[in-house]
Amino acid sequence: MKRAKLAVFASGSGSNYQAIVEACHDGRIEADVVLLVCDKPGAKVLERAERYGTESFAFNPKDYESRDAYETLLAKMLEDRGVDYICLAGYMRIVGRVLLERFEQRIVNIHPSLLPSFKGAHAIQDAVDYGVKIFGVTTHFVDETLDGGRIIDQAAIVYEGSDVEELTNLIHNIEHKLYVKTINKLINKKF
């Protein structure tokens, strides 16, 4: 069976990138990460990509005249490498029309809440502030809405504390497992 080709988009430390790449290397995912895209030159994820031998492309969106301009460049890079799926892993940028059209139903995101609750960049803190006791993680297809798109999978935990850092670490552990499971669902067309 031909191994799928993945691109990972990230903006920060890259723990989900690392979890995906390690799962590819040890055979838990029948795929290869062929490109890491980062919109924050200097982000820690770029160091991780170098350590794992993944080709990376870092860019500053402000260097381009528009989202369409840099997404057109990204789409060409992805198509040239034969990318099957784009995995957003802490990519803190809205995906625009160009990528959505060229990679329809092939862009997935992981979000640290049980969507549709607590969308946005501060989901964990928002859920704690609201008094939630069941937290979780969602993988979903990306569409034009913020943290919208059809849900692929979810995982939940019960947490009754208020330590956001502790909860964030628990959620990251769940994310790493759920993303591997989700990518396998995509590759095997079981979603």
PDB file of C-alpha atoms in Angstrom:
ATOM      1  CA  MET A   1       0.000   0.000   0.000  1.00  0.00           C
ATOM      2  CA  LYS A   2       1.277   3.449  -0.910  1.00  0.00           C
ATOM      3  CA  ARG A   3       2.119   5.545   2.142  1.00  0.00           C
ATOM      4  CA  ALA A   4       0.084   8.718   2.447  1.00  0.00           C
ATOM      5  CA  LYS A   5       1.889  12.052   2.378  1.00  0.00           C
ATOM      6  CA  LEU A   6       1.106  14.548   5.108  1.00  0.00           C
ATOM      7  CA  ALA A   7       1.879  18.209   5.618  1.00  0.00           C
ATOM      8  CA  VAL A   8       1.701  19.597   9.145  1.00  0.00           C
ATOM      9  CA  PHE A   9       0.963  23.290   9.722  1.00  0.00           C
ATOM     10  CA  ALA A  10       2.025  24.655  13.121  1.00  0.00           C
ATOM     11  CA  SER A  11       2.722  27.976  14.825  1.00  0.00           C
ATOM     12  CA  GLY A  12       4.220  27.040  18.183  1.00  0.00           C
ATOM     13  CA  SER A  13       6.132  24.362  20.034  1.00  0.00           C
ATOM     14  CA  GLY A  14       5.089  21.468  17.824  1.00  0.00           C
ATOM     15  CA  SER A  15       4.172  18.719  20.277  1.00  0.00           C
ATOM     16  CA  ASN A  16       1.407  17.482  17.947  1.00  0.00           C
ATOM     17  CA  TYR A  17       3.821  17.601  14.994  1.00  0.00           C
ATOM     18  CA  GLN A  18       6.232  15.439  16.996  1.00  0.00           C
ATOM     19  CA  ALA A  19       3.506  12.966  17.965  1.00  0.00           C
ATOM     20  CA  ILE A  20       2.468  12.602  14.310  1.00  0.00           C
ATOM     21  CA  VAL A  21       6.024  12.218  13.006  1.00  0.00           C
ATOM     22  CA  GLU A  22       6.927   9.642  15.665  1.00  0.00           C
ATOM     23  CA  ALA A  23       3.777   7.656  14.845  1.00  0.00           C
ATOM     24  CA  CYS A  24       4.798   7.691  11.166  1.00  0.00           C
ATOM     25  CA  HIS A  25       8.328   6.574  12.026  1.00  0.00           C
ATOM     26  CA  ASP A  26       7.265   3.705  14.276  1.00  0.00           C
ATOM     27  CA  GLY A  27       4.518   2.389  11.977  1.00  0.00           C
ATOM     28  CA  ARG A  28       1.404   3.465  13.897  1.00  0.00           C
ATOM     29  CA  ILE A  29       0.530   5.649  10.876  1.00  0.00           C
ATOM     30  CA  GLU A  30       1.197   4.447   7.311  1.00  0.00           C
ATOM     31  CA  ALA A  31       2.242   7.896   6.158  1.00  0.00           C
ATOM     32  CA  ASP A  32       5.162  10.293   5.952  1.00  0.00           C
ATOM     33  CA  VAL A  33       5.263  13.935   6.975  1.00  0.00           C
ATOM     34  CA  VAL A  34       6.795  15.483   3.858  1.00  0.00           C
ATOM     35  CA  LEU A  35       6.495  19.154   4.831  1.00  0.00           C
ATOM     36  CA  LEU A  36       6.135  21.288   7.936  1.00  0.00           C
ATOM     37  CA  VAL A  37       4.655  24.752   7.334  1.00  0.00           C
ATOM     38  CA  CYS A  38       5.115  27.390  10.026  1.00  0.00           C
ATOM     39  CA  ASP A  39       3.808  30.966   9.998  1.00  0.00           C
ATOM     40  CA  LYS A  40       6.145  32.059  12.818  1.00  0.00           C
ATOM     41  CA  PRO A  41       9.838  32.033  11.861  1.00  0.00           C
ATOM     42  CA  GLY A  42      11.778  31.065  14.974  1.00  0.00           C
ATOM     43  CA  ALA A  43       9.025  28.858  16.470  1.00  0.00           C
ATOM     44  CA  LYS A  44      10.204  25.782  18.378  1.00  0.00           C
ATOM     45  CA  VAL A  45       8.419  23.466  15.941  1.00  0.00           C
ATOM     46  CA  LEU A  46      11.073  24.331  13.343  1.00  0.00           C
ATOM     47  CA  GLU A  47      13.780  22.910  15.631  1.00  0.00           C
ATOM     48  CA  ARG A  48      11.721  19.736  16.013  1.00  0.00           C
ATOM     49  CA  ALA A  49      11.329  19.457  12.230  1.00  0.00           C
ATOM     50  CA  GLU A  50      15.088  19.759  11.764  1.00  0.00           C
ATOM     51  CA  ARG A  51      15.705  17.079  14.411  1.00  0.00           C
ATOM     52  CA  TYR A  52      13.288  14.688  12.652  1.00  0.00           C
ATOM     53  CA  GLY A  53      14.547  15.501   9.160  1.00  0.00           C
ATOM     54  CA  THR A  54      11.305  17.017   7.920  1.00  0.00           C
ATOM     55  CA  GLU A  55      11.526  19.650   5.216  1.00  0.00           C
ATOM     56  CA  SER A  56      10.136  22.888   6.600  1.00  0.00           C
ATOM     57  CA  PHE A  57       8.934  26.191   5.229  1.00  0.00           C
ATOM     58  CA  ALA A  58       8.635  29.165   7.577  1.00  0.00           C
ATOM     59  CA  PHE A  59       7.054  32.395   6.426  1.00  0.00           C
ATOM     60  CA  ASN A  60       5.780  35.657   7.800  1.00  0.00           C
ATOM     61  CA  PRO A  61       2.278  36.316   6.435  1.00  0.00           C
ATOM     62  CA  LYS A  62       2.926  40.079   6.610  1.00  0.00           C
ATOM     63  CA  ASP A  63       5.541  39.664   3.860  1.00  0.00           C
ATOM     64  CA  TYR A  64       2.739  38.855   1.390  1.00  0.00           C
ATOM     65  CA  GLU A  65       0.156  41.186  -0.088  1.00  0.00           C
ATOM     66  CA  SER A  66      -2.730  38.903   0.911  1.00  0.00           C
ATOM     67  CA  ARG A  67      -3.750  35.527   2.313  1.00  0.00           C
ATOM     68  CA  ASP A  68      -4.474  34.399  -1.248  1.00  0.00           C
ATOM     69  CA  ALA A  69      -0.871  35.249  -2.215  1.00  0.00           C
ATOM     70  CA  TYR A  70       0.820  33.116   0.434  1.00  0.00           C
ATOM     71  CA  GLU A  71      -1.778  30.343   0.201  1.00  0.00           C
ATOM     72  CA  THR A  72      -1.190  30.109  -3.563  1.00  0.00           C
ATOM     73  CA  LEU A  73       2.517  29.588  -2.848  1.00  0.00           C
ATOM     74  CA  LEU A  74       1.719  27.014  -0.132  1.00  0.00           C
ATOM     75  CA  ALA A  75      -0.724  25.150  -2.389  1.00  0.00           C
ATOM     76  CA  LYS A  76       1.951  24.836  -5.089  1.00  0.00           C
ATOM     77  CA  MET A  77       4.457  23.513  -2.551  1.00  0.00           C
ATOM     78  CA  LEU A  78       1.926  20.988  -1.255  1.00  0.00           C
ATOM     79  CA  GLU A  79       0.881  19.855  -4.726  1.00  0.00           C
ATOM     80  CA  ASP A  80       4.522  19.538  -5.854  1.00  0.00           C
ATOM     81  CA  ARG A  81       5.129  17.146  -2.943  1.00  0.00           C
ATOM     82  CA  GLY A  82       1.953  15.145  -3.591  1.00  0.00           C
ATOM     83  CA  VAL A  83       0.442  15.928  -0.179  1.00  0.00           C
ATOM     84  CA  ASP A  84      -2.685  13.892   0.551  1.00  0.00           C
ATOM     85  CA  TYR A  85      -3.726  15.558   3.838  1.00  0.00           C
ATOM     86  CA  ILE A  86      -2.928  18.763   5.696  1.00  0.00           C
ATOM     87  CA  CYS A  87      -2.903  18.420   9.491  1.00  0.00           C
ATOM     88  CA  LEU A  88      -3.275  21.675  11.400  1.00  0.00           C
ATOM     89  CA  ALA A  89      -1.434  21.259  14.694  1.00  0.00           C
ATOM     90  CA  GLY A  90      -1.559  24.483  16.633  1.00  0.00           C
ATOM     91  CA  TYR A  91      -1.616  26.560  13.452  1.00  0.00           C
ATOM     92  CA  MET A  92      -3.038  29.836  14.731  1.00  0.00           C
ATOM     93  CA  ARG A  93      -4.191  31.222  11.410  1.00  0.00           C
ATOM     94  CA  ILE A  94      -7.501  30.984   9.568  1.00  0.00           C
ATOM     95  CA  VAL A  95      -7.239  28.821   6.453  1.00  0.00           C
ATOM     96  CA  GLY A  96      -8.516  30.693   3.424  1.00  0.00           C
ATOM     97  CA  ARG A  97     -10.284  30.036   0.171  1.00  0.00           C
ATOM     98  CA  VAL A  98      -7.247  28.945  -1.870  1.00  0.00           C
ATOM     99  CA  LEU A  99      -6.285  26.027   0.371  1.00  0.00           C
ATOM    100  CA  LEU A 100      -9.892  25.117   1.167  1.00  0.00           C
ATOM    101  CA  GLU A 101     -10.712  24.792  -2.534  1.00  0.00           C
ATOM    102  CA  ARG A 102      -7.585  22.877  -3.521  1.00  0.00           C
ATOM    103  CA  PHE A 103      -7.632  20.541  -0.525  1.00  0.00           C
ATOM    104  CA  GLU A 104     -11.366  20.200   0.058  1.00  0.00           C
ATOM    105  CA  GLN A 105     -12.105  17.657   2.809  1.00  0.00           C
ATOM    106  CA  ARG A 106      -8.367  16.998   3.127  1.00  0.00           C
ATOM    107  CA  ILE A 107      -7.517  19.607   5.786  1.00  0.00           C
ATOM    108  CA  VAL A 108      -8.012  18.519   9.385  1.00  0.00           C
ATOM    109  CA  ASN A 109      -7.616  20.357  12.667  1.00  0.00           C
ATOM    110  CA  ILE A 110      -7.363  19.373  16.291  1.00  0.00           C
ATOM    111  CA  HIS A 111      -9.037  21.608  18.863  1.00  0.00           C
ATOM    112  CA  PRO A 112      -8.781  21.428  22.681  1.00  0.00           C
ATOM    113  CA  SER A 113     -12.495  21.318  23.451  1.00  0.00           C
ATOM    114  CA  LEU A 114     -15.544  19.232  22.709  1.00  0.00           C
ATOM    115  CA  LEU A 115     -16.762  21.223  19.740  1.00  0.00           C
ATOM    116  CA  PRO A 116     -19.066  22.935  19.074  1.00  0.00           C
ATOM    117  CA  SER A 117     -18.414  24.285  22.586  1.00  0.00           C
ATOM    118  CA  PHE A 118     -15.541  26.676  23.290  1.00  0.00           C
ATOM    119  CA  LYS A 119     -14.295  27.636  19.863  1.00  0.00           C
ATOM    120  CA  GLY A 120     -11.299  29.921  19.437  1.00  0.00           C
ATOM    121  CA  ALA A 121      -7.772  30.353  20.710  1.00  0.00           C
ATOM    122  CA  HIS A 122      -8.530  30.218  24.454  1.00  0.00           C
ATOM    123  CA  ALA A 123     -10.764  27.139  24.593  1.00  0.00           C
ATOM    124  CA  ILE A 124      -9.248  25.533  27.688  1.00  0.00           C
ATOM    125  CA  GLN A 125      -9.290  28.730  29.754  1.00  0.00           C
ATOM    126  CA  ASP A 126     -12.810  29.542  28.540  1.00  0.00           C
ATOM    127  CA  ALA A 127     -14.035  26.084  29.579  1.00  0.00           C
ATOM    128  CA  VAL A 128     -12.399  26.369  33.025  1.00  0.00           C
ATOM    129  CA  ASP A 129     -13.893  29.843  33.494  1.00  0.00           C
ATOM    130  CA  TYR A 130     -17.328  28.472  32.617  1.00  0.00           C
ATOM    131  CA  GLY A 131     -17.018  25.709  35.202  1.00  0.00           C
ATOM    132  CA  VAL A 132     -16.926  22.736  32.842  1.00  0.00           C
ATOM    133  CA  LYS A 133     -16.138  19.337  34.402  1.00  0.00           C
ATOM    134  CA  ILE A 134     -15.918  17.277  31.208  1.00  0.00           C
ATOM    135  CA  PHE A 135     -13.189  18.532  28.895  1.00  0.00           C
ATOM    136  CA  GLY A 136     -11.967  17.113  25.654  1.00  0.00           C
ATOM    137  CA  VAL A 137     -10.450  17.251  22.244  1.00  0.00           C
ATOM    138  CA  THR A 138     -12.032  17.291  18.783  1.00  0.00           C
ATOM    139  CA  THR A 139     -10.641  16.521  15.349  1.00  0.00           C
ATOM    140  CA  HIS A 140     -12.607  17.965  12.464  1.00  0.00           C
ATOM    141  CA  PHE A 141     -12.455  18.851   8.806  1.00  0.00           C
ATOM    142  CA  VAL A 142     -11.629  22.492   8.223  1.00  0.00           C
ATOM    143  CA  ASP A 143     -14.117  24.716   6.455  1.00  0.00           C
ATOM    144  CA  GLU A 144     -14.575  28.479   6.190  1.00  0.00           C
ATOM    145  CA  THR A 145     -15.933  28.795   9.744  1.00  0.00           C
ATOM    146  CA  LEU A 146     -13.850  29.184  12.911  1.00  0.00           C
ATOM    147  CA  ASP A 147     -13.362  25.730  14.433  1.00  0.00           C
ATOM    148  CA  GLY A 148     -16.239  24.534  12.279  1.00  0.00           C
ATOM    149  CA  GLY A 149     -16.408  21.709   9.804  1.00  0.00           C
ATOM    150  CA  ARG A 150     -17.631  18.163  10.208  1.00  0.00           C
ATOM    151  CA  ILE A 151     -16.372  16.427  13.338  1.00  0.00           C
ATOM    152  CA  ILE A 152     -14.216  13.352  12.734  1.00  0.00           C
ATOM    153  CA  ASP A 153     -13.572  12.203  16.305  1.00  0.00           C
ATOM    154  CA  GLN A 154     -13.627  13.324  19.928  1.00  0.00           C
ATOM    155  CA  ALA A 155     -12.164  12.227  23.251  1.00  0.00           C
ATOM    156  CA  ALA A 156     -13.143  13.431  26.716  1.00  0.00           C
ATOM    157  CA  ILE A 157     -11.796  13.533  30.261  1.00  0.00           C
ATOM    158  CA  VAL A 158     -13.309  14.450  33.589  1.00  0.00           C
ATOM    159  CA  TYR A 159     -11.323  17.117  35.419  1.00  0.00           C
ATOM    160  CA  GLU A 160     -12.652  18.915  38.467  1.00  0.00           C
ATOM    161  CA  GLY A 161      -9.677  21.139  39.240  1.00  0.00           C
ATOM    162  CA  SER A 162      -8.903  24.642  38.060  1.00  0.00           C
ATOM    163  CA  ASP A 163      -5.175  24.388  37.258  1.00  0.00           C
ATOM    164  CA  VAL A 164      -5.121  25.381  33.589  1.00  0.00           C
ATOM    165  CA  GLU A 165      -1.507  24.250  33.125  1.00  0.00           C
ATOM    166  CA  GLU A 166      -2.212  20.783  34.535  1.00  0.00           C
ATOM    167  CA  LEU A 167      -5.372  20.494  32.432  1.00  0.00           C
ATOM    168  CA  THR A 168      -3.526  21.668  29.307  1.00  0.00           C
ATOM    169  CA  ASN A 169      -0.942  18.908  29.782  1.00  0.00           C
ATOM    170  CA  LEU A 170      -3.693  16.297  30.196  1.00  0.00           C
ATOM    171  CA  ILE A 171      -5.388  17.560  27.047  1.00  0.00           C
ATOM    172  CA  HIS A 172      -2.118  17.505  25.055  1.00  0.00           C
ATOM    173  CA  ASN A 173      -1.690  13.828  25.935  1.00  0.00           C
ATOM    174  CA  ILE A 174      -5.176  13.125  24.607  1.00  0.00           C
ATOM    175  CA  GLU A 175      -4.520  15.210  21.476  1.00  0.00           C
ATOM    176  CA  HIS A 176      -1.446  13.189  20.562  1.00  0.00           C
ATOM    177  CA  LYS A 177      -3.365   9.899  20.685  1.00  0.00           C
ATOM    178  CA  LEU A 178      -6.504  11.237  19.019  1.00  0.00           C
ATOM    179  CA  TYR A 179      -4.605  12.799  16.101  1.00  0.00           C
ATOM    180  CA  VAL A 180      -2.892   9.481  15.331  1.00  0.00           C
ATOM    181  CA  LYS A 181      -6.292   7.736  15.413  1.00  0.00           C
ATOM    182  CA  THR A 182      -7.820  10.433  13.178  1.00  0.00           C
ATOM    183  CA  ILE A 183      -5.048  10.303  10.582  1.00  0.00           C
ATOM    184  CA  ASN A 184      -5.476   6.531  10.375  1.00  0.00           C
ATOM    185  CA  LYS A 185      -9.211   7.028   9.822  1.00  0.00           C
ATOM    186  CA  LEU A 186      -8.448   9.440   6.977  1.00  0.00           C
ATOM    187  CA  ILE A 187      -5.871   7.204   5.325  1.00  0.00           C
ATOM    188  CA  ASN A 188      -8.152   4.170   5.570  1.00  0.00           C
ATOM    189  CA  LYS A 189     -11.253   6.175   4.541  1.00  0.00           C
ATOM    190  CA  LYS A 190     -13.109   5.271   7.764  1.00  0.00           C
ATOM    191  CA  PHE A 191     -14.659   8.570   8.749  1.00  0.00           C
TER     192      PHE A 191
END
